[in-house]
Short mmCIF file of C-alpha atoms and ligand atoms in Angstrom, two decimals:
data_model
loop_
_atom_site.label_atom_id
_atom_site.label_comp_id
_atom_site.label_asym_id
_atom_site.label_seq_id
_atom_site.Cartn_x
_atom_site.Cartn_y
_atom_site.Cartn_z
CA MET A 74 0.48 -0.25 -0.17
CA SER A 75 1.35 3.14 -0.43
CA GLU A 76 2.95 4.81 3.16
CA GLU A 77 5.89 5.01 0.33
CA PRO A 78 7.07 8.54 -0.99
CA VAL A 79 6.18 9.43 -4.97
CA PRO A 80 10.14 9.25 -6.06
CA PRO A 81 12.02 11.53 -7.92
CA HIS A 82 11.23 11.16 -11.23
CA LEU A 83 12.13 14.07 -14.48
CA LEU A 84 9.58 14.87 -16.72
CA PRO A 85 8.29 13.52 -19.07
CA LEU A 86 5.44 11.27 -16.42
CA ALA A 87 2.62 9.55 -15.42
CA THR A 88 0.59 9.77 -12.65
CA ARG A 89 -2.63 8.27 -10.86
CA ALA A 90 -5.23 8.70 -8.37
CA PRO A 91 -7.61 6.88 -7.16
CA GLY A 92 -11.96 8.23 -6.32
CA LYS A 93 -13.15 7.57 -3.42
CA CYS A 94 -16.01 7.13 -1.70
CA ILE A 95 -16.67 8.22 1.91
CA LEU A 96 -18.13 5.31 4.03
CA PHE A 97 -18.56 6.64 7.08
CA GLY A 98 -19.17 10.37 8.42
CA GLU A 99 -19.49 12.84 5.13
CA HIS A 100 -19.76 16.49 7.00
CA ALA A 101 -19.80 15.41 10.11
CA VAL A 102 -15.53 15.76 9.80
CA VAL A 103 -16.22 19.10 8.85
CA HIS A 104 -17.08 19.58 12.42
CA GLY A 105 -13.50 17.44 13.57
CA ARG A 106 -15.70 13.71 13.81
CA PRO A 107 -14.43 10.57 12.50
CA GLU A 108 -15.26 9.73 9.10
CA LEU A 109 -13.73 6.49 6.76
CA LEU A 110 -12.90 6.72 3.30
CA LEU A 111 -12.74 3.53 0.38
CA ALA A 112 -9.60 4.42 -2.14
CA ILE A 113 -12.19 3.22 -5.02
CA ASP A 114 -10.53 1.30 -8.43
CA ALA A 115 -11.34 3.98 -9.98
CA GLU A 116 -8.51 6.73 -10.36
CA THR A 117 -7.69 9.64 -12.31
CA GLN A 118 -4.87 9.58 -14.67
CA LEU A 119 -2.33 12.68 -15.72
CA THR A 120 0.96 13.36 -18.07
CA VAL A 121 2.39 15.76 -17.59
CA ARG A 122 5.33 17.26 -19.94
CA PRO A 123 7.76 20.22 -20.30
CA ALA A 124 5.74 22.83 -23.07
CA LYS A 125 5.48 26.34 -23.89
CA ARG A 126 2.86 27.63 -21.71
CA SER A 127 0.72 25.73 -18.93
CA THR A 128 -2.42 24.24 -20.64
CA LEU A 129 -4.20 20.87 -19.28
CA ASN A 130 -5.89 19.43 -22.24
CA GLY A 131 -3.87 21.04 -24.27
CA ILE A 132 -6.48 24.63 -23.38
CA PRO A 133 -3.83 27.66 -21.49
CA LEU A 134 -4.07 27.07 -17.67
CA ASP A 135 -6.61 30.18 -15.86
CA SER A 136 -6.96 30.90 -12.22
CA ALA A 137 -10.70 31.10 -13.00
CA ARG A 138 -11.46 27.89 -15.11
CA ASN A 139 -8.25 25.50 -13.71
CA PRO A 140 -8.11 26.47 -9.89
CA TYR A 141 -7.13 22.68 -9.26
CA ALA A 142 -4.59 22.97 -10.99
CA MET A 143 -4.00 26.08 -10.75
CA ARG A 144 -3.77 26.71 -6.63
CA ALA A 145 -0.88 23.38 -6.81
CA MET A 146 1.51 25.14 -9.41
CA GLU A 147 2.20 27.42 -7.13
CA ALA A 148 2.50 25.06 -4.09
CA LEU A 149 5.07 23.13 -5.82
CA TRP A 150 5.45 24.43 -8.43
CA SER A 151 6.06 27.95 -8.11
CA GLY A 152 9.37 29.44 -10.88
CA GLN A 153 9.66 26.44 -12.63
CA SER A 154 8.59 26.10 -16.33
CA PRO A 155 5.29 25.51 -18.38
CA ILE A 156 4.51 21.84 -18.64
CA ALA A 157 1.34 20.74 -20.78
CA ILE A 158 -0.69 18.10 -18.32
CA THR A 159 -3.65 15.69 -20.03
CA SER A 160 -5.63 13.86 -16.59
CA THR A 161 -8.52 11.57 -17.86
CA SER A 162 -10.34 9.87 -15.65
CA ARG A 163 -12.64 7.39 -15.20
CA LEU A 164 -14.68 9.93 -12.60
CA PRO A 165 -17.74 11.32 -12.85
CA ARG A 166 -17.31 15.32 -12.61
CA ALA A 167 -19.04 16.54 -9.70
CA SER A 168 -20.91 13.30 -8.21
CA GLY A 169 -19.47 12.31 -4.28
CA LEU A 170 -16.75 10.52 -5.99
CA GLY A 171 -13.34 12.60 -5.52
CA SER A 172 -12.36 13.54 -9.10
CA SER A 173 -11.43 17.20 -7.74
CA ALA A 174 -9.09 15.11 -5.05
CA ALA A 175 -8.14 12.07 -7.25
CA PHE A 176 -6.42 15.21 -9.37
CA VAL A 177 -5.09 17.50 -7.03
CA ALA A 178 -3.41 13.93 -5.92
CA ALA A 179 -2.15 12.93 -9.54
CA LEU A 180 -0.95 16.26 -10.58
CA GLY A 181 0.83 16.95 -6.65
CA ALA A 182 3.39 13.26 -7.23
CA ALA A 183 3.85 15.18 -11.01
CA LEU A 184 4.75 17.97 -9.35
CA GLY A 185 6.55 15.80 -5.89
CA ALA A 186 8.39 13.76 -7.80
CA ALA A 187 9.83 16.26 -11.40
CA THR A 188 10.92 18.23 -8.04
CA GLY A 189 12.85 15.52 -5.99
CA GLY A 190 10.14 13.10 -5.20
CA ILE A 191 7.97 14.29 -1.97
CA ASP A 192 6.77 12.02 0.59
CA ARG A 193 3.44 11.46 2.15
CA PRO A 194 2.53 13.29 4.39
CA ARG A 195 3.05 16.27 2.35
CA LEU A 196 1.30 15.55 -0.63
CA ALA A 197 -1.78 15.29 1.80
CA ALA A 198 -1.04 18.53 3.61
CA ALA A 199 -0.35 19.57 -0.09
CA ALA A 200 -3.48 17.79 -1.84
CA PHE A 201 -5.58 19.08 1.57
CA ARG A 202 -4.13 23.12 1.49
CA ILE A 203 -4.52 23.32 -2.69
CA GLU A 204 -8.14 22.05 -2.70
CA ARG A 205 -9.70 23.67 0.46
CA GLU A 206 -8.34 26.85 -1.04
CA ALA A 207 -10.62 25.95 -4.90
CA GLN A 208 -13.76 25.09 -2.79
CA GLY A 209 -13.54 27.03 0.06
CA VAL A 210 -14.17 24.42 2.65
CA GLY A 211 -13.84 20.93 3.72
CA SER A 212 -11.81 18.26 5.00
CA PRO A 213 -8.67 16.22 4.70
CA GLY A 214 -10.98 12.93 3.69
CA ASP A 215 -11.02 13.33 0.65
CA THR A 216 -7.71 13.64 0.14
CA SER A 217 -6.14 10.98 1.79
CA ALA A 218 -8.17 9.14 0.32
CA ALA A 219 -6.04 9.59 -3.23
CA VAL A 220 -3.26 10.30 -2.34
CA GLY A 221 -2.92 6.92 0.31
CA GLY A 222 -5.27 4.37 -1.62
CA GLY A 223 -7.30 1.69 0.45
CA TYR A 224 -8.96 2.49 3.49
CA LEU A 225 -9.04 4.26 5.71
CA SER A 226 -9.84 6.82 8.21
CA LEU A 227 -9.14 10.57 9.68
CA ASN A 228 -9.61 10.83 13.88
CA GLY A 229 -10.92 6.60 13.80
CA THR A 230 -9.81 3.52 15.69
CA GLY A 231 -8.01 0.49 14.59
CA GLY A 232 -6.25 0.22 11.55
CA THR A 233 -2.43 1.80 11.74
CA ILE A 234 -1.60 5.66 11.69
CA ALA A 235 -0.27 6.03 8.28
CA TRP A 236 0.44 10.60 9.23
CA LYS A 237 -0.68 12.67 10.56
CA LEU A 238 -2.26 15.98 9.24
CA LYS A 239 -2.42 19.77 11.44
CA GLU A 240 -4.30 23.21 9.89
CA GLY A 241 -4.20 26.11 12.47
CA ASP A 242 -5.63 24.62 16.20
CA ARG A 243 -7.27 22.13 13.46
CA ARG A 244 -5.83 17.76 13.87
CA TRP A 245 -6.18 14.35 12.19
CA THR A 246 -4.33 12.05 12.23
CA VAL A 247 -4.51 9.18 8.44
CA ARG A 248 -4.94 5.71 9.68
CA ARG A 249 -5.31 2.88 7.57
CA HIS A 250 -7.27 -0.31 7.56
CA PRO A 251 -7.41 -3.64 6.64
CA ASP A 252 -9.07 -4.35 2.92
CA PRO A 253 -11.68 -6.53 3.52
CA GLU A 254 -11.83 -7.64 -0.50
CA TRP A 255 -15.50 -6.95 -0.23
CA VAL A 256 -16.49 -5.46 -4.23
CA TRP A 257 -19.17 -3.04 -3.62
CA ILE A 258 -21.56 -1.09 -5.56
CA VAL A 259 -21.95 2.05 -6.44
CA ALA A 260 -24.46 4.37 -8.62
CA ASP A 261 -24.43 7.91 -10.23
CA SER A 262 -27.96 8.99 -9.24
CA GLY A 263 -26.96 11.77 -12.27
CA ILE A 264 -27.87 14.38 -10.57
CA HIS A 265 -24.86 17.17 -9.75
CA HIS A 266 -24.40 19.55 -6.56
CA ARG A 267 -21.82 22.05 -5.01
CA THR A 268 -19.22 20.72 -2.24
CA GLY A 269 -19.39 24.15 -1.20
CA ASP A 270 -23.13 24.12 -0.71
CA ALA A 271 -23.76 21.01 1.26
CA VAL A 272 -20.89 21.96 3.46
CA ARG A 273 -22.61 25.10 4.38
CA ALA A 274 -26.44 24.14 3.94
CA VAL A 275 -25.72 21.32 7.20
CA GLY A 276 -23.81 23.40 9.07
CA ALA A 277 -26.65 25.89 8.81
CA ARG A 278 -28.25 22.98 10.45
CA LEU A 279 -25.99 21.70 12.67
CA ALA A 280 -25.51 25.30 14.21
CA ALA A 281 -29.48 24.38 15.61
CA PRO A 282 -29.85 23.19 19.87
CA ASP A 283 -30.25 18.59 18.34
CA GLY A 284 -26.37 19.91 16.54
CA ALA A 285 -24.73 18.44 18.62
CA GLU A 286 -26.26 16.26 19.84
CA LEU A 287 -26.43 14.65 16.38
CA LEU A 288 -22.82 14.92 15.21
CA ASP A 289 -22.23 12.14 18.42
CA ARG A 290 -24.47 10.24 16.51
CA PHE A 291 -23.04 10.08 13.54
CA GLU A 292 -19.76 9.88 15.40
CA ARG A 293 -21.16 7.00 17.17
CA VAL A 294 -22.16 5.39 14.46
CA ALA A 295 -18.61 5.74 12.47
CA LEU A 296 -16.51 4.03 15.50
CA SER A 297 -18.98 1.27 14.98
CA GLY A 298 -18.87 0.72 11.67
CA MET A 299 -15.23 1.07 11.79
CA LYS A 300 -14.97 -1.54 14.15
CA ALA A 301 -17.12 -3.89 12.44
CA LEU A 302 -14.97 -3.42 9.08
CA GLY A 303 -12.48 -4.30 10.60
CA ALA A 304 -14.61 -7.41 12.36
CA GLU A 305 -14.94 -7.82 8.02
CA ASP A 306 -18.66 -8.61 9.61
CA ARG A 307 -20.83 -7.78 6.41
CA THR A 308 -24.02 -7.48 8.30
CA ALA A 309 -22.99 -4.97 11.41
CA VAL A 310 -21.40 -1.81 7.77
CA GLY A 311 -25.04 -2.61 6.83
CA ARG A 312 -26.57 -1.72 9.57
CA LEU A 313 -24.74 0.79 10.15
CA LEU A 314 -24.41 2.88 7.10
CA ASP A 315 -28.12 2.58 7.39
CA GLU A 316 -28.21 4.46 10.01
CA ASN A 317 -26.29 6.58 8.72
CA GLN A 318 -27.95 7.23 5.34
CA GLU A 319 -30.24 7.56 8.50
CA LEU A 320 -28.67 10.66 10.15
CA LEU A 321 -26.94 12.52 6.64
CA ARG A 322 -31.70 12.35 5.43
CA ILE A 323 -32.18 14.59 8.83
CA VAL A 324 -29.34 16.38 8.09
CA GLY A 325 -30.68 17.68 4.52
CA VAL A 326 -28.66 16.34 2.23
CA SER A 327 -30.50 13.03 1.13
CA HIS A 328 -32.18 13.32 -2.70
CA PRO A 329 -35.69 11.83 -3.33
CA ARG A 330 -33.77 9.64 -6.12
CA LEU A 331 -31.19 9.17 -3.36
CA GLU A 332 -34.38 7.29 -2.05
CA THR A 333 -35.60 5.01 -4.64
CA LEU A 334 -32.20 4.02 -5.33
CA LEU A 335 -31.33 2.66 -2.35
CA ASP A 336 -34.84 1.48 -1.93
CA ALA A 337 -34.39 -0.20 -5.70
CA ALA A 338 -31.52 -1.99 -4.68
CA ARG A 339 -33.09 -2.65 -0.87
CA PRO A 340 -33.15 -6.05 -0.89
CA GLU A 341 -30.30 -7.54 -3.15
CA ILE A 342 -27.44 -5.30 -0.24
CA GLU A 343 -27.41 -5.51 2.86
CA GLY A 344 -26.78 -2.05 3.54
CA GLY A 345 -26.33 1.47 1.82
CA LYS A 346 -25.95 5.40 1.35
CA LEU A 347 -25.36 8.31 -0.26
CA THR A 348 -21.48 9.20 0.33
CA GLY A 349 -19.91 12.64 -0.08
CA ALA A 350 -22.17 15.75 -0.53
CA GLY A 351 -24.72 14.33 -1.25
CA ALA A 352 -27.79 16.06 -2.19
CA GLY A 353 -27.54 14.89 -6.10
CA GLY A 354 -24.00 12.45 -6.47
CA CYS A 355 -23.30 8.03 -5.61
CA VAL A 356 -25.33 6.11 -3.44
CA VAL A 357 -22.85 3.31 -2.01
CA VAL A 358 -24.13 0.25 -1.54
CA LEU A 359 -22.97 -3.16 0.49
CA PRO A 360 -23.72 -6.06 -1.52
CA LYS A 361 -25.62 -9.68 0.88
CA PRO A 362 -22.66 -12.22 -0.51
CA GLY A 363 -23.67 -13.32 -3.97
CA ARG A 364 -25.63 -10.74 -4.70
CA GLU A 365 -22.92 -8.10 -6.73
CA MET A 366 -24.89 -8.27 -9.59
CA ALA A 367 -28.50 -9.07 -8.78
CA ALA A 368 -27.64 -4.86 -6.69
CA LEU A 369 -25.58 -3.68 -10.35
CA ARG A 370 -29.00 -4.87 -12.16
CA SER A 371 -31.35 -3.62 -10.12
CA LEU A 372 -29.40 -0.10 -9.86
CA THR A 373 -28.93 -0.68 -13.35
CA ARG A 374 -32.68 -0.53 -14.86
CA ALA A 375 -33.65 2.18 -11.30
CA GLY A 376 -31.78 4.59 -13.81
CA ALA A 377 -28.68 4.91 -12.41
CA ASN A 378 -24.57 4.53 -14.01
CA ALA A 379 -23.56 1.71 -11.54
CA PHE A 380 -20.79 0.15 -10.87
CA ALA A 381 -18.29 -2.13 -8.27
CA VAL A 382 -15.89 -1.10 -7.14
CA ARG A 383 -12.71 -3.09 -5.10
CA GLY A 384 -10.33 -1.24 -2.79
CA SER A 385 -8.10 0.49 -4.20
CA ARG A 386 -4.51 -1.44 -4.42
CA THR A 387 -2.15 2.52 -4.13
CA GLY A 388 -2.76 5.66 -3.50
CA ALA A 389 -1.57 8.38 -5.88
CA ALA A 390 1.85 7.12 -7.96
CA LEU A 391 3.46 7.49 -11.02
CA LEU A 392 2.13 5.42 -13.91
CA GLY A 393 5.85 4.70 -16.01
CA GLU A 394 8.03 5.93 -18.21
CA LEU A 395 6.62 8.43 -20.65
CA ASP A 396 8.21 8.48 -24.40
CA PRO A 397 10.28 12.61 -24.18
CA GLN A 398 8.98 12.33 -27.66
CA GLY A 399 5.56 10.68 -28.18
CA ASN A 400 2.36 10.48 -26.79
C1 MEV B 544 -17.66 15.32 0.11
O1 MEV B 544 -16.56 14.01 0.23
C2 MEV B 544 -17.16 15.56 1.99
C3 MEV B 544 -17.26 16.13 2.99
O2 MEV B 544 -17.34 15.42 4.26
C4 MEV B 544 -16.88 17.51 2.50
C5 MEV B 544 -15.54 16.72 3.25
O3 MEV B 544 -15.82 16.27 4.19
O4 MEV B 544 -14.39 18.12 2.51
C6 MEV B 544 -18.99 16.75 2.32
#
């Protein structure tokens, strides 16, 4: 797995970084509570080459259109010569699967490799800062998953400590959890949302008198989820996914389409929930053993773009040599 540094490498080079599902604790994590993430085996791949001017997919970089790339270059490439970045991704955008975090982690790995290599804690800290500045709000969860791969928690229990992050007086411990090798199904509703808007709306909801109690419930579910995952107890994980979905409903980020998808999959799954900011985007479900294809079919029939995912084998990484002249 990916605790080792991204090694030095001259340009041109290619990198990859995985997307993610949040299994427990989205939104609550922004308020300091624990979160469990699954970095998935669907990824973003980049190539980075020396160029006459800096471009992304052939178009000159611009801070309004390319806030993530521009901030990544300011943080990790200042004073260096222009580069041409190409990006291809299997991750739908604005759908809760961490496409911007994967882009930032893959670009950070490329720029870090080309400037003498970069260790994981530094890449994770830089990727968090870059995504947060571009997005305006958020936790280091998505970028940590993209940098580290596999199953990771923020401020959780169990597993082993991968690295620690801090910003001002906020602290996060990122832990790696064993991969039970389960197959999950992700289903994209096709409804896009803005993470920042959803985070701000939930923040307003949690300012109500029952906010602290709701956050305590999010925390209990997430910590129990980490224990159940460690015990490979599918039934308990499924029940806790449903409980987490109930809390997300209460704080207002579910959506009728997401509820329809979860209902359609219900007979085939242990449990499921929205994943990411919500208000659209994707659901993630844990199929009953042997019911993976049936869950996939139910979600597809209900109108979603559904696909199976597992834990990614690596986090952000070099993808191999590129021919300096070629394509
Ligand atoms: C977005 O994938 C997850 C949120 O908790 C925001 C964040 O943690 O940055 C909604």
